[in-house]
Amino acid sequence: MNIFLENVLMLLSQKQISKNKMLTDLKLGKNSFINWENRGTIPSGETLYKIADYFNVSIDYLLGRTDDPNLHKK
């Protein structure tokens, strides 16, 4: 599992939000998690921004470049 997916799953758990709710709220495809899990892919820049804004964390945090969710936040 890639660090991006681990961080998203942790944030979902902390906020008690389901995968489906997040995907619906962000208007992302239903197969997004399948692609991230099975293919080890990371979303495009635009989607990363949406996810970071949704959880109020930085993209660097989502990608595992920092342990501080607020570091380099836009």
PDB file with one MODEL, atoms N, CA, C and O in Angstrom:
MODEL        1
ATOM      1  N   MET A   1       0.856  -1.179   0.000  1.00  0.00           N
ATOM      2  CA  MET A   1       0.000   0.000   0.000  1.00  0.00           C
ATOM      3  C   MET A   1       0.899   1.238   0.000  1.00  0.00           C
ATOM      4  O   MET A   1       1.877   1.306   0.745  1.00  0.00           O
ATOM      5  N   ASN A   2       0.561   2.206  -0.836  1.00  0.00           N
ATOM      6  CA  ASN A   2       1.386   3.410  -0.891  1.00  0.00           C
ATOM      7  C   ASN A   2       1.022   4.375   0.236  1.00  0.00           C
ATOM      8  O   ASN A   2      -0.066   4.303   0.808  1.00  0.00           O
ATOM      9  N   ILE A   3       1.938   5.264   0.537  1.00  0.00           N
ATOM     10  CA  ILE A   3       1.773   6.195   1.661  1.00  0.00           C
ATOM     11  C   ILE A   3       0.569   7.109   1.454  1.00  0.00           C
ATOM     12  O   ILE A   3      -0.118   7.461   2.413  1.00  0.00           O
ATOM     13  N   PHE A   4       0.314   7.490   0.209  1.00  0.00           N
ATOM     14  CA  PHE A   4      -0.861   8.322  -0.081  1.00  0.00           C
ATOM     15  C   PHE A   4      -2.131   7.619   0.383  1.00  0.00           C
ATOM     16  O   PHE A   4      -2.947   8.199   1.099  1.00  0.00           O
ATOM     17  N   LEU A   5      -2.286   6.384  -0.026  1.00  0.00           N
ATOM     18  CA  LEU A   5      -3.489   5.632   0.330  1.00  0.00           C
ATOM     19  C   LEU A   5      -3.568   5.425   1.843  1.00  0.00           C
ATOM     20  O   LEU A   5      -4.643   5.552   2.427  1.00  0.00           O
ATOM     21  N   GLU A   6      -2.450   5.109   2.475  1.00  0.00           N
ATOM     22  CA  GLU A   6      -2.431   4.946   3.930  1.00  0.00           C
ATOM     23  C   GLU A   6      -2.907   6.216   4.626  1.00  0.00           C
ATOM     24  O   GLU A   6      -3.698   6.154   5.567  1.00  0.00           O
ATOM     25  N   ASN A   7      -2.423   7.369   4.162  1.00  0.00           N
ATOM     26  CA  ASN A   7      -2.805   8.637   4.785  1.00  0.00           C
ATOM     27  C   ASN A   7      -4.284   8.952   4.568  1.00  0.00           C
ATOM     28  O   ASN A   7      -4.957   9.417   5.488  1.00  0.00           O
ATOM     29  N   VAL A   8      -4.788   8.706   3.380  1.00  0.00           N
ATOM     30  CA  VAL A   8      -6.209   8.953   3.112  1.00  0.00           C
ATOM     31  C   VAL A   8      -7.081   8.040   3.980  1.00  0.00           C
ATOM     32  O   VAL A   8      -8.069   8.490   4.559  1.00  0.00           O
ATOM     33  N   LEU A   9      -6.717   6.772   4.067  1.00  0.00           N
ATOM     34  CA  LEU A   9      -7.498   5.843   4.894  1.00  0.00           C
ATOM     35  C   LEU A   9      -7.459   6.238   6.365  1.00  0.00           C
ATOM     36  O   LEU A   9      -8.461   6.113   7.070  1.00  0.00           O
ATOM     37  N   MET A  10      -6.306   6.715   6.832  1.00  0.00           N
ATOM     38  CA  MET A  10      -6.202   7.169   8.214  1.00  0.00           C
ATOM     39  C   MET A  10      -7.089   8.394   8.450  1.00  0.00           C
ATOM     40  O   MET A  10      -7.773   8.479   9.470  1.00  0.00           O
ATOM     41  N   LEU A  11      -7.076   9.335   7.515  1.00  0.00           N
ATOM     42  CA  LEU A  11      -7.908  10.533   7.647  1.00  0.00           C
ATOM     43  C   LEU A  11      -9.396  10.175   7.618  1.00  0.00           C
ATOM     44  O   LEU A  11     -10.187  10.731   8.380  1.00  0.00           O
ATOM     45  N   LEU A  12      -9.765   9.256   6.747  1.00  0.00           N
ATOM     46  CA  LEU A  12     -11.159   8.807   6.707  1.00  0.00           C
ATOM     47  C   LEU A  12     -11.570   8.221   8.052  1.00  0.00           C
ATOM     48  O   LEU A  12     -12.660   8.501   8.551  1.00  0.00           O
ATOM     49  N   SER A  13     -10.708   7.421   8.625  1.00  0.00           N
ATOM     50  CA  SER A  13     -10.990   6.795   9.909  1.00  0.00           C
ATOM     51  C   SER A  13     -11.095   7.844  11.016  1.00  0.00           C
ATOM     52  O   SER A  13     -12.021   7.807  11.827  1.00  0.00           O
ATOM     53  N   GLN A  14     -10.147   8.774  11.045  1.00  0.00           N
ATOM     54  CA  GLN A  14     -10.152   9.820  12.069  1.00  0.00           C
ATOM     55  C   GLN A  14     -11.413  10.675  12.002  1.00  0.00           C
ATOM     56  O   GLN A  14     -11.980  11.040  13.031  1.00  0.00           O
ATOM     57  N   LYS A  15     -11.841  10.986  10.801  1.00  0.00           N
ATOM     58  CA  LYS A  15     -13.012  11.854  10.599  1.00  0.00           C
ATOM     59  C   LYS A  15     -14.313  11.065  10.532  1.00  0.00           C
ATOM     60  O   LYS A  15     -15.395  11.643  10.431  1.00  0.00           O
ATOM     61  N   GLN A  16     -14.201   9.728  10.591  1.00  0.00           N
ATOM     62  CA  GLN A  16     -15.356   8.832  10.516  1.00  0.00           C
ATOM     63  C   GLN A  16     -16.186   9.088   9.259  1.00  0.00           C
ATOM     64  O   GLN A  16     -17.406   9.250   9.307  1.00  0.00           O
ATOM     65  N   ILE A  17     -15.476   9.116   8.142  1.00  0.00           N
ATOM     66  CA  ILE A  17     -16.093   9.322   6.831  1.00  0.00           C
ATOM     67  C   ILE A  17     -15.859   8.052   6.018  1.00  0.00           C
ATOM     68  O   ILE A  17     -14.763   7.491   6.040  1.00  0.00           O
ATOM     69  N   SER A  18     -16.873   7.605   5.312  1.00  0.00           N
ATOM     70  CA  SER A  18     -16.713   6.411   4.471  1.00  0.00           C
ATOM     71  C   SER A  18     -16.022   6.787   3.162  1.00  0.00           C
ATOM     72  O   SER A  18     -16.032   7.944   2.741  1.00  0.00           O
ATOM     73  N   LYS A  19     -15.424   5.783   2.537  1.00  0.00           N
ATOM     74  CA  LYS A  19     -14.803   5.985   1.221  1.00  0.00           C
ATOM     75  C   LYS A  19     -15.838   6.518   0.232  1.00  0.00           C
ATOM     76  O   LYS A  19     -15.580   7.473  -0.501  1.00  0.00           O
ATOM     77  N   ASN A  20     -17.005   5.889   0.226  1.00  0.00           N
ATOM     78  CA  ASN A  20     -18.054   6.293  -0.726  1.00  0.00           C
ATOM     79  C   ASN A  20     -18.502   7.728  -0.514  1.00  0.00           C
ATOM     80  O   ASN A  20     -18.757   8.443  -1.483  1.00  0.00           O
ATOM     81  N   LYS A  21     -18.604   8.165   0.741  1.00  0.00           N
ATOM     82  CA  LYS A  21     -19.008   9.549   1.017  1.00  0.00           C
ATOM     83  C   LYS A  21     -17.964  10.518   0.478  1.00  0.00           C
ATOM     84  O   LYS A  21     -18.303  11.518  -0.155  1.00  0.00           O
ATOM     85  N   MET A  22     -16.696  10.219   0.732  1.00  0.00           N
ATOM     86  CA  MET A  22     -15.639  11.090   0.235  1.00  0.00           C
ATOM     87  C   MET A  22     -15.685  11.169  -1.289  1.00  0.00           C
ATOM     88  O   MET A  22     -15.628  12.260  -1.857  1.00  0.00           O
ATOM     89  N   LEU A  23     -15.788  10.022  -1.948  1.00  0.00           N
ATOM     90  CA  LEU A  23     -15.830  10.007  -3.409  1.00  0.00           C
ATOM     91  C   LEU A  23     -17.022  10.790  -3.941  1.00  0.00           C
ATOM     92  O   LEU A  23     -16.898  11.530  -4.917  1.00  0.00           O
ATOM     93  N   THR A  24     -18.167  10.629  -3.306  1.00  0.00           N
ATOM     94  CA  THR A  24     -19.368  11.364  -3.715  1.00  0.00           C
ATOM     95  C   THR A  24     -19.196  12.855  -3.479  1.00  0.00           C
ATOM     96  O   THR A  24     -19.493  13.663  -4.360  1.00  0.00           O
ATOM     97  N   ASP A  25     -18.716  13.227  -2.290  1.00  0.00           N
ATOM     98  CA  ASP A  25     -18.525  14.647  -1.964  1.00  0.00           C
ATOM     99  C   ASP A  25     -17.568  15.328  -2.933  1.00  0.00           C
ATOM    100  O   ASP A  25     -17.762  16.490  -3.290  1.00  0.00           O
ATOM    101  N   LEU A  26     -16.536  14.603  -3.356  1.00  0.00           N
ATOM    102  CA  LEU A  26     -15.521  15.185  -4.243  1.00  0.00           C
ATOM    103  C   LEU A  26     -15.801  14.934  -5.718  1.00  0.00           C
ATOM    104  O   LEU A  26     -15.024  15.330  -6.586  1.00  0.00           O
ATOM    105  N   LYS A  27     -16.926  14.269  -5.989  1.00  0.00           N
ATOM    106  CA  LYS A  27     -17.311  13.952  -7.371  1.00  0.00           C
ATOM    107  C   LYS A  27     -16.205  13.179  -8.098  1.00  0.00           C
ATOM    108  O   LYS A  27     -15.854  13.483  -9.238  1.00  0.00           O
ATOM    109  N   LEU A  28     -15.668  12.168  -7.401  1.00  0.00           N
ATOM    110  CA  LEU A  28     -14.651  11.298  -7.976  1.00  0.00           C
ATOM    111  C   LEU A  28     -15.290   9.980  -8.382  1.00  0.00           C
ATOM    112  O   LEU A  28     -16.328   9.594  -7.845  1.00  0.00           O
ATOM    113  N   GLY A  29     -14.676   9.301  -9.319  1.00  0.00           N
ATOM    114  CA  GLY A  29     -15.195   8.026  -9.799  1.00  0.00           C
ATOM    115  C   GLY A  29     -15.227   6.966  -8.715  1.00  0.00           C
ATOM    116  O   GLY A  29     -14.405   6.963  -7.799  1.00  0.00           O
ATOM    117  N   LYS A  30     -16.188   6.073  -8.835  1.00  0.00           N
ATOM    118  CA  LYS A  30     -16.360   5.006  -7.853  1.00  0.00           C
ATOM    119  C   LYS A  30     -15.160   4.066  -7.804  1.00  0.00           C
ATOM    120  O   LYS A  30     -14.931   3.410  -6.788  1.00  0.00           O
ATOM    121  N   ASN A  31     -14.399   3.995  -8.882  1.00  0.00           N
ATOM    122  CA  ASN A  31     -13.249   3.097  -8.945  1.00  0.00           C
ATOM    123  C   ASN A  31     -11.953   3.739  -8.455  1.00  0.00           C
ATOM    124  O   ASN A  31     -10.893   3.117  -8.528  1.00  0.00           O
ATOM    125  N   SER A  32     -12.021   4.953  -7.965  1.00  0.00           N
ATOM    126  CA  SER A  32     -10.804   5.651  -7.545  1.00  0.00           C
ATOM    127  C   SER A  32     -10.015   4.855  -6.519  1.00  0.00           C
ATOM    128  O   SER A  32      -8.808   4.668  -6.676  1.00  0.00           O
ATOM    129  N   PHE A  33     -10.684   4.381  -5.465  1.00  0.00           N
ATOM    130  CA  PHE A  33      -9.973   3.632  -4.430  1.00  0.00           C
ATOM    131  C   PHE A  33      -9.416   2.322  -4.978  1.00  0.00           C
ATOM    132  O   PHE A  33      -8.331   1.892  -4.586  1.00  0.00           O
ATOM    133  N   ILE A  34     -10.153   1.697  -5.877  1.00  0.00           N
ATOM    134  CA  ILE A  34      -9.674   0.451  -6.478  1.00  0.00           C
ATOM    135  C   ILE A  34      -8.367   0.715  -7.232  1.00  0.00           C
ATOM    136  O   ILE A  34      -7.418  -0.062  -7.127  1.00  0.00           O
ATOM    137  N   ASN A  35      -8.323   1.805  -7.987  1.00  0.00           N
ATOM    138  CA  ASN A  35      -7.103   2.154  -8.719  1.00  0.00           C
ATOM    139  C   ASN A  35      -5.956   2.456  -7.761  1.00  0.00           C
ATOM    140  O   ASN A  35      -4.826   2.020  -7.983  1.00  0.00           O
ATOM    141  N   TRP A  36      -6.239   3.190  -6.717  1.00  0.00           N
ATOM    142  CA  TRP A  36      -5.193   3.548  -5.755  1.00  0.00           C
ATOM    143  C   TRP A  36      -4.687   2.308  -5.029  1.00  0.00           C
ATOM    144  O   TRP A  36      -3.490   2.182  -4.771  1.00  0.00           O
ATOM    145  N   GLU A  37      -5.596   1.392  -4.698  1.00  0.00           N
ATOM    146  CA  GLU A  37      -5.219   0.185  -3.959  1.00  0.00           C
ATOM    147  C   GLU A  37      -4.538  -0.846  -4.851  1.00  0.00           C
ATOM    148  O   GLU A  37      -3.437  -1.305  -4.546  1.00  0.00           O
ATOM    149  N   ASN A  38      -5.179  -1.203  -5.929  1.00  0.00           N
ATOM    150  CA  ASN A  38      -4.697  -2.304  -6.765  1.00  0.00           C
ATOM    151  C   ASN A  38      -3.550  -1.912  -7.688  1.00  0.00           C
ATOM    152  O   ASN A  38      -2.645  -2.706  -7.942  1.00  0.00           O
ATOM    153  N   ARG A  39      -3.597  -0.706  -8.176  1.00  0.00           N
ATOM    154  CA  ARG A  39      -2.563  -0.275  -9.124  1.00  0.00           C
ATOM    155  C   ARG A  39      -1.466   0.548  -8.457  1.00  0.00           C
ATOM    156  O   ARG A  39      -0.421   0.792  -9.060  1.00  0.00           O
ATOM    157  N   GLY A  40      -1.695   0.976  -7.224  1.00  0.00           N
ATOM    158  CA  GLY A  40      -0.709   1.783  -6.521  1.00  0.00           C
ATOM    159  C   GLY A  40      -0.555   3.170  -7.104  1.00  0.00           C
ATOM    160  O   GLY A  40       0.485   3.808  -6.940  1.00  0.00           O
ATOM    161  N   THR A  41      -1.602   3.643  -7.793  1.00  0.00           N
ATOM    162  CA  THR A  41      -1.525   4.955  -8.422  1.00  0.00           C
ATOM    163  C   THR A  41      -1.803   6.058  -7.413  1.00  0.00           C
ATOM    164  O   THR A  41      -2.345   5.826  -6.332  1.00  0.00           O
ATOM    165  N   ILE A  42      -1.420   7.251  -7.799  1.00  0.00           N
ATOM    166  CA  ILE A  42      -1.679   8.459  -7.024  1.00  0.00           C
ATOM    167  C   ILE A  42      -2.490   9.373  -7.933  1.00  0.00           C
ATOM    168  O   ILE A  42      -2.208   9.458  -9.128  1.00  0.00           O
ATOM    169  N   PRO A  43      -3.490  10.057  -7.389  1.00  0.00           N
ATOM    170  CA  PRO A  43      -4.337  10.903  -8.241  1.00  0.00           C
ATOM    171  C   PRO A  43      -3.575  12.067  -8.879  1.00  0.00           C
ATOM    172  O   PRO A  43      -2.456  12.398  -8.487  1.00  0.00           O
ATOM    173  N   SER A  44      -4.211  12.660  -9.855  1.00  0.00           N
ATOM    174  CA  SER A  44      -3.646  13.832 -10.538  1.00  0.00           C
ATOM    175  C   SER A  44      -3.575  15.010  -9.570  1.00  0.00           C
ATOM    176  O   SER A  44      -4.151  14.977  -8.483  1.00  0.00           O
ATOM    177  N   GLY A  45      -2.867  16.036  -9.983  1.00  0.00           N
ATOM    178  CA  GLY A  45      -2.706  17.233  -9.159  1.00  0.00           C
ATOM    179  C   GLY A  45      -4.024  17.847  -8.728  1.00  0.00           C
ATOM    180  O   GLY A  45      -4.189  18.213  -7.565  1.00  0.00           O
ATOM    181  N   GLU A  46      -4.956  17.962  -9.647  1.00  0.00           N
ATOM    182  CA  GLU A  46      -6.253  18.568  -9.332  1.00  0.00           C
ATOM    183  C   GLU A  46      -6.983  17.761  -8.257  1.00  0.00           C
ATOM    184  O   GLU A  46      -7.561  18.329  -7.331  1.00  0.00           O
ATOM    185  N   THR A  47      -6.953  16.456  -8.385  1.00  0.00           N
ATOM    186  CA  THR A  47      -7.618  15.595  -7.404  1.00  0.00           C
ATOM    187  C   THR A  47      -6.899  15.649  -6.060  1.00  0.00           C
ATOM    188  O   THR A  47      -7.542  15.625  -5.011  1.00  0.00           O
ATOM    189  N   LEU A  48      -5.578  15.723  -6.087  1.00  0.00           N
ATOM    190  CA  LEU A  48      -4.827  15.870  -4.834  1.00  0.00           C
ATOM    191  C   LEU A  48      -5.249  17.138  -4.095  1.00  0.00           C
ATOM    192  O   LEU A  48      -5.428  17.121  -2.877  1.00  0.00           O
ATOM    193  N   TYR A  49      -5.407  18.233  -4.831  1.00  0.00           N
ATOM    194  CA  TYR A  49      -5.862  19.481  -4.219  1.00  0.00           C
ATOM    195  C   TYR A  49      -7.241  19.310  -3.585  1.00  0.00           C
ATOM    196  O   TYR A  49      -7.479  19.775  -2.470  1.00  0.00           O
ATOM    197  N   LYS A  50      -8.140  18.646  -4.294  1.00  0.00           N
ATOM    198  CA  LYS A  50      -9.490  18.423  -3.765  1.00  0.00           C
ATOM    199  C   LYS A  50      -9.446  17.624  -2.465  1.00  0.00           C
ATOM    200  O   LYS A  50     -10.121  17.965  -1.493  1.00  0.00           O
ATOM    201  N   ILE A  51      -8.643  16.555  -2.459  1.00  0.00           N
ATOM    202  CA  ILE A  51      -8.563  15.694  -1.278  1.00  0.00           C
ATOM    203  C   ILE A  51      -7.915  16.446  -0.118  1.00  0.00           C
ATOM    204  O   ILE A  51      -8.381  16.355   1.018  1.00  0.00           O
ATOM    205  N   ALA A  52      -6.845  17.187  -0.399  1.00  0.00           N
ATOM    206  CA  ALA A  52      -6.176  17.963   0.649  1.00  0.00           C
ATOM    207  C   ALA A  52      -7.141  18.991   1.247  1.00  0.00           C
ATOM    208  O   ALA A  52      -7.208  19.147   2.466  1.00  0.00           O
ATOM    209  N   ASP A  53      -7.876  19.682   0.398  1.00  0.00           N
ATOM    210  CA  ASP A  53      -8.860  20.666   0.887  1.00  0.00           C
ATOM    211  C   ASP A  53      -9.960  19.983   1.688  1.00  0.00           C
ATOM    212  O   ASP A  53     -10.399  20.505   2.713  1.00  0.00           O
ATOM    213  N   TYR A  54     -10.400  18.841   1.234  1.00  0.00           N
ATOM    214  CA  TYR A  54     -11.472  18.099   1.901  1.00  0.00           C
ATOM    215  C   TYR A  54     -11.095  17.761   3.339  1.00  0.00           C
ATOM    216  O   TYR A  54     -11.917  17.866   4.249  1.00  0.00           O
ATOM    217  N   PHE A  55      -9.842  17.355   3.532  1.00  0.00           N
ATOM    218  CA  PHE A  55      -9.389  16.987   4.870  1.00  0.00           C
ATOM    219  C   PHE A  55      -8.659  18.119   5.582  1.00  0.00           C
ATOM    220  O   PHE A  55      -8.244  17.968   6.731  1.00  0.00           O
ATOM    221  N   ASN A  56      -8.503  19.251   4.902  1.00  0.00           N
ATOM    222  CA  ASN A  56      -7.807  20.404   5.470  1.00  0.00           C
ATOM    223  C   ASN A  56      -6.368  20.052   5.868  1.00  0.00           C
ATOM    224  O   ASN A  56      -5.906  20.383   6.961  1.00  0.00           O
ATOM    225  N   VAL A  57      -5.680  19.375   4.951  1.00  0.00           N
ATOM    226  CA  VAL A  57      -4.269  19.024   5.142  1.00  0.00           C
ATOM    227  C   VAL A  57      -3.494  19.451   3.895  1.00  0.00           C
ATOM    228  O   VAL A  57      -4.087  19.814   2.880  1.00  0.00           O
ATOM    229  N   SER A  58      -2.179  19.404   3.983  1.00  0.00           N
ATOM    230  CA  SER A  58      -1.356  19.758   2.831  1.00  0.00           C
ATOM    231  C   SER A  58      -1.195  18.557   1.895  1.00  0.00           C
ATOM    232  O   SER A  58      -1.337  17.406   2.308  1.00  0.00           O
ATOM    233  N   ILE A  59      -0.900  18.844   0.653  1.00  0.00           N
ATOM    234  CA  ILE A  59      -0.605  17.792  -0.313  1.00  0.00           C
ATOM    235  C   ILE A  59       0.666  17.057   0.109  1.00  0.00           C
ATOM    236  O   ILE A  59       0.755  15.838  -0.034  1.00  0.00           O
ATOM    237  N   ASP A  60       1.638  17.787   0.623  1.00  0.00           N
ATOM    238  CA  ASP A  60       2.865  17.144   1.106  1.00  0.00           C
ATOM    239  C   ASP A  60       2.550  16.095   2.168  1.00  0.00           C
ATOM    240  O   ASP A  60       3.182  15.039   2.203  1.00  0.00           O
ATOM    241  N   TYR A  61       1.598  16.372   3.014  1.00  0.00           N
ATOM    242  CA  TYR A  61       1.194  15.391   4.034  1.00  0.00           C
ATOM    243  C   TYR A  61       0.567  14.162   3.367  1.00  0.00           C
ATOM    244  O   TYR A  61       0.904  13.028   3.708  1.00  0.00           O
ATOM    245  N   LEU A  62      -0.336  14.390   2.426  1.00  0.00           N
ATOM    246  CA  LEU A  62      -0.977  13.269   1.739  1.00  0.00           C
ATOM    247  C   LEU A  62       0.048  12.365   1.069  1.00  0.00           C
ATOM    248  O   LEU A  62      -0.108  11.144   1.059  1.00  0.00           O
ATOM    249  N   LEU A  63       1.095  12.962   0.509  1.00  0.00           N
ATOM    250  CA  LEU A  63       2.093  12.204  -0.230  1.00  0.00           C
ATOM    251  C   LEU A  63       3.206  11.654   0.658  1.00  0.00           C
ATOM    252  O   LEU A  63       4.112  10.975   0.174  1.00  0.00           O
ATOM    253  N   GLY A  64       3.139  11.947   1.956  1.00  0.00           N
ATOM    254  CA  GLY A  64       4.133  11.415   2.885  1.00  0.00           C
ATOM    255  C   GLY A  64       5.437  12.177   2.904  1.00  0.00           C
ATOM    256  O   GLY A  64       6.451  11.668   3.382  1.00  0.00           O
ATOM    257  N   ARG A  65       5.421  13.395   2.390  1.00  0.00           N
ATOM    258  CA  ARG A  65       6.644  14.202   2.378  1.00  0.00           C
ATOM    259  C   ARG A  65       6.868  14.906   3.702  1.00  0.00           C
ATOM    260  O   ARG A  65       7.956  15.423   3.955  1.00  0.00           O
ATOM    261  N   THR A  66       5.846  14.932   4.549  1.00  0.00           N
ATOM    262  CA  THR A  66       5.944  15.507   5.885  1.00  0.00           C
ATOM    263  C   THR A  66       4.955  14.802   6.792  1.00  0.00           C
ATOM    264  O   THR A  66       3.934  14.288   6.336  1.00  0.00           O
ATOM    265  N   ASP A  67       5.264  14.783   8.075  1.00  0.00           N
ATOM    266  CA  ASP A  67       4.332  14.240   9.060  1.00  0.00           C
ATOM    267  C   ASP A  67       3.403  15.314   9.606  1.00  0.00           C
ATOM    268  O   ASP A  67       2.466  15.016  10.346  1.00  0.00           O
ATOM    269  N   ASP A  68       3.665  16.562   9.241  1.00  0.00           N
ATOM    270  CA  ASP A  68       2.869  17.699   9.707  1.00  0.00           C
ATOM    271  C   ASP A  68       1.782  17.988   8.683  1.00  0.00           C
ATOM    272  O   ASP A  68       2.082  18.439   7.578  1.00  0.00           O
ATOM    273  N   PRO A  69       0.515  17.733   9.032  1.00  0.00           N
ATOM    274  CA  PRO A  69      -0.556  17.933   8.041  1.00  0.00           C
ATOM    275  C   PRO A  69      -0.722  19.380   7.581  1.00  0.00           C
ATOM    276  O   PRO A  69      -1.323  19.630   6.535  1.00  0.00           O
ATOM    277  N   ASN A  70      -0.197  20.334   8.350  1.00  0.00           N
ATOM    278  CA  ASN A  70      -0.374  21.746   8.005  1.00  0.00           C
ATOM    279  C   ASN A  70       0.826  22.379   7.338  1.00  0.00           C
ATOM    280  O   ASN A  70       0.750  23.530   6.909  1.00  0.00           O
ATOM    281  N   LEU A  71       1.935  21.661   7.236  1.00  0.00           N
ATOM    282  CA  LEU A  71       3.139  22.203   6.647  1.00  0.00           C
ATOM    283  C   LEU A  71       2.934  22.462   5.152  1.00  0.00           C
ATOM    284  O   LEU A  71       2.442  21.600   4.424  1.00  0.00           O
ATOM    285  N   HIS A  72       3.315  23.647   4.713  1.00  0.00           N
ATOM    286  CA  HIS A  72       3.228  24.042   3.296  1.00  0.00           C
ATOM    287  C   HIS A  72       1.792  24.049   2.768  1.00  0.00           C
ATOM    288  O   HIS A  72       1.561  23.874   1.572  1.00  0.00           O
ATOM    289  N   LYS A  73       0.849  24.248   3.659  1.00  0.00           N
ATOM    290  CA  LYS A  73      -0.534  24.280   3.216  1.00  0.00           C
ATOM    291  C   LYS A  73      -0.769  25.518   2.378  1.00  0.00           C
ATOM    292  O   LYS A  73      -0.252  26.593   2.682  1.00  0.00           O
ATOM    293  N   LYS A  74      -1.544  25.368   1.332  1.00  0.00           N
ATOM    294  CA  LYS A  74      -1.799  26.526   0.455  1.00  0.00           C
ATOM    295  C   LYS A  74      -2.712  27.512   1.121  1.00  0.00           C
ATOM    296  O   LYS A  74      -3.037  28.545   0.536  1.00  0.00           O
TER     297      LYS A  74
ENDMDL
END
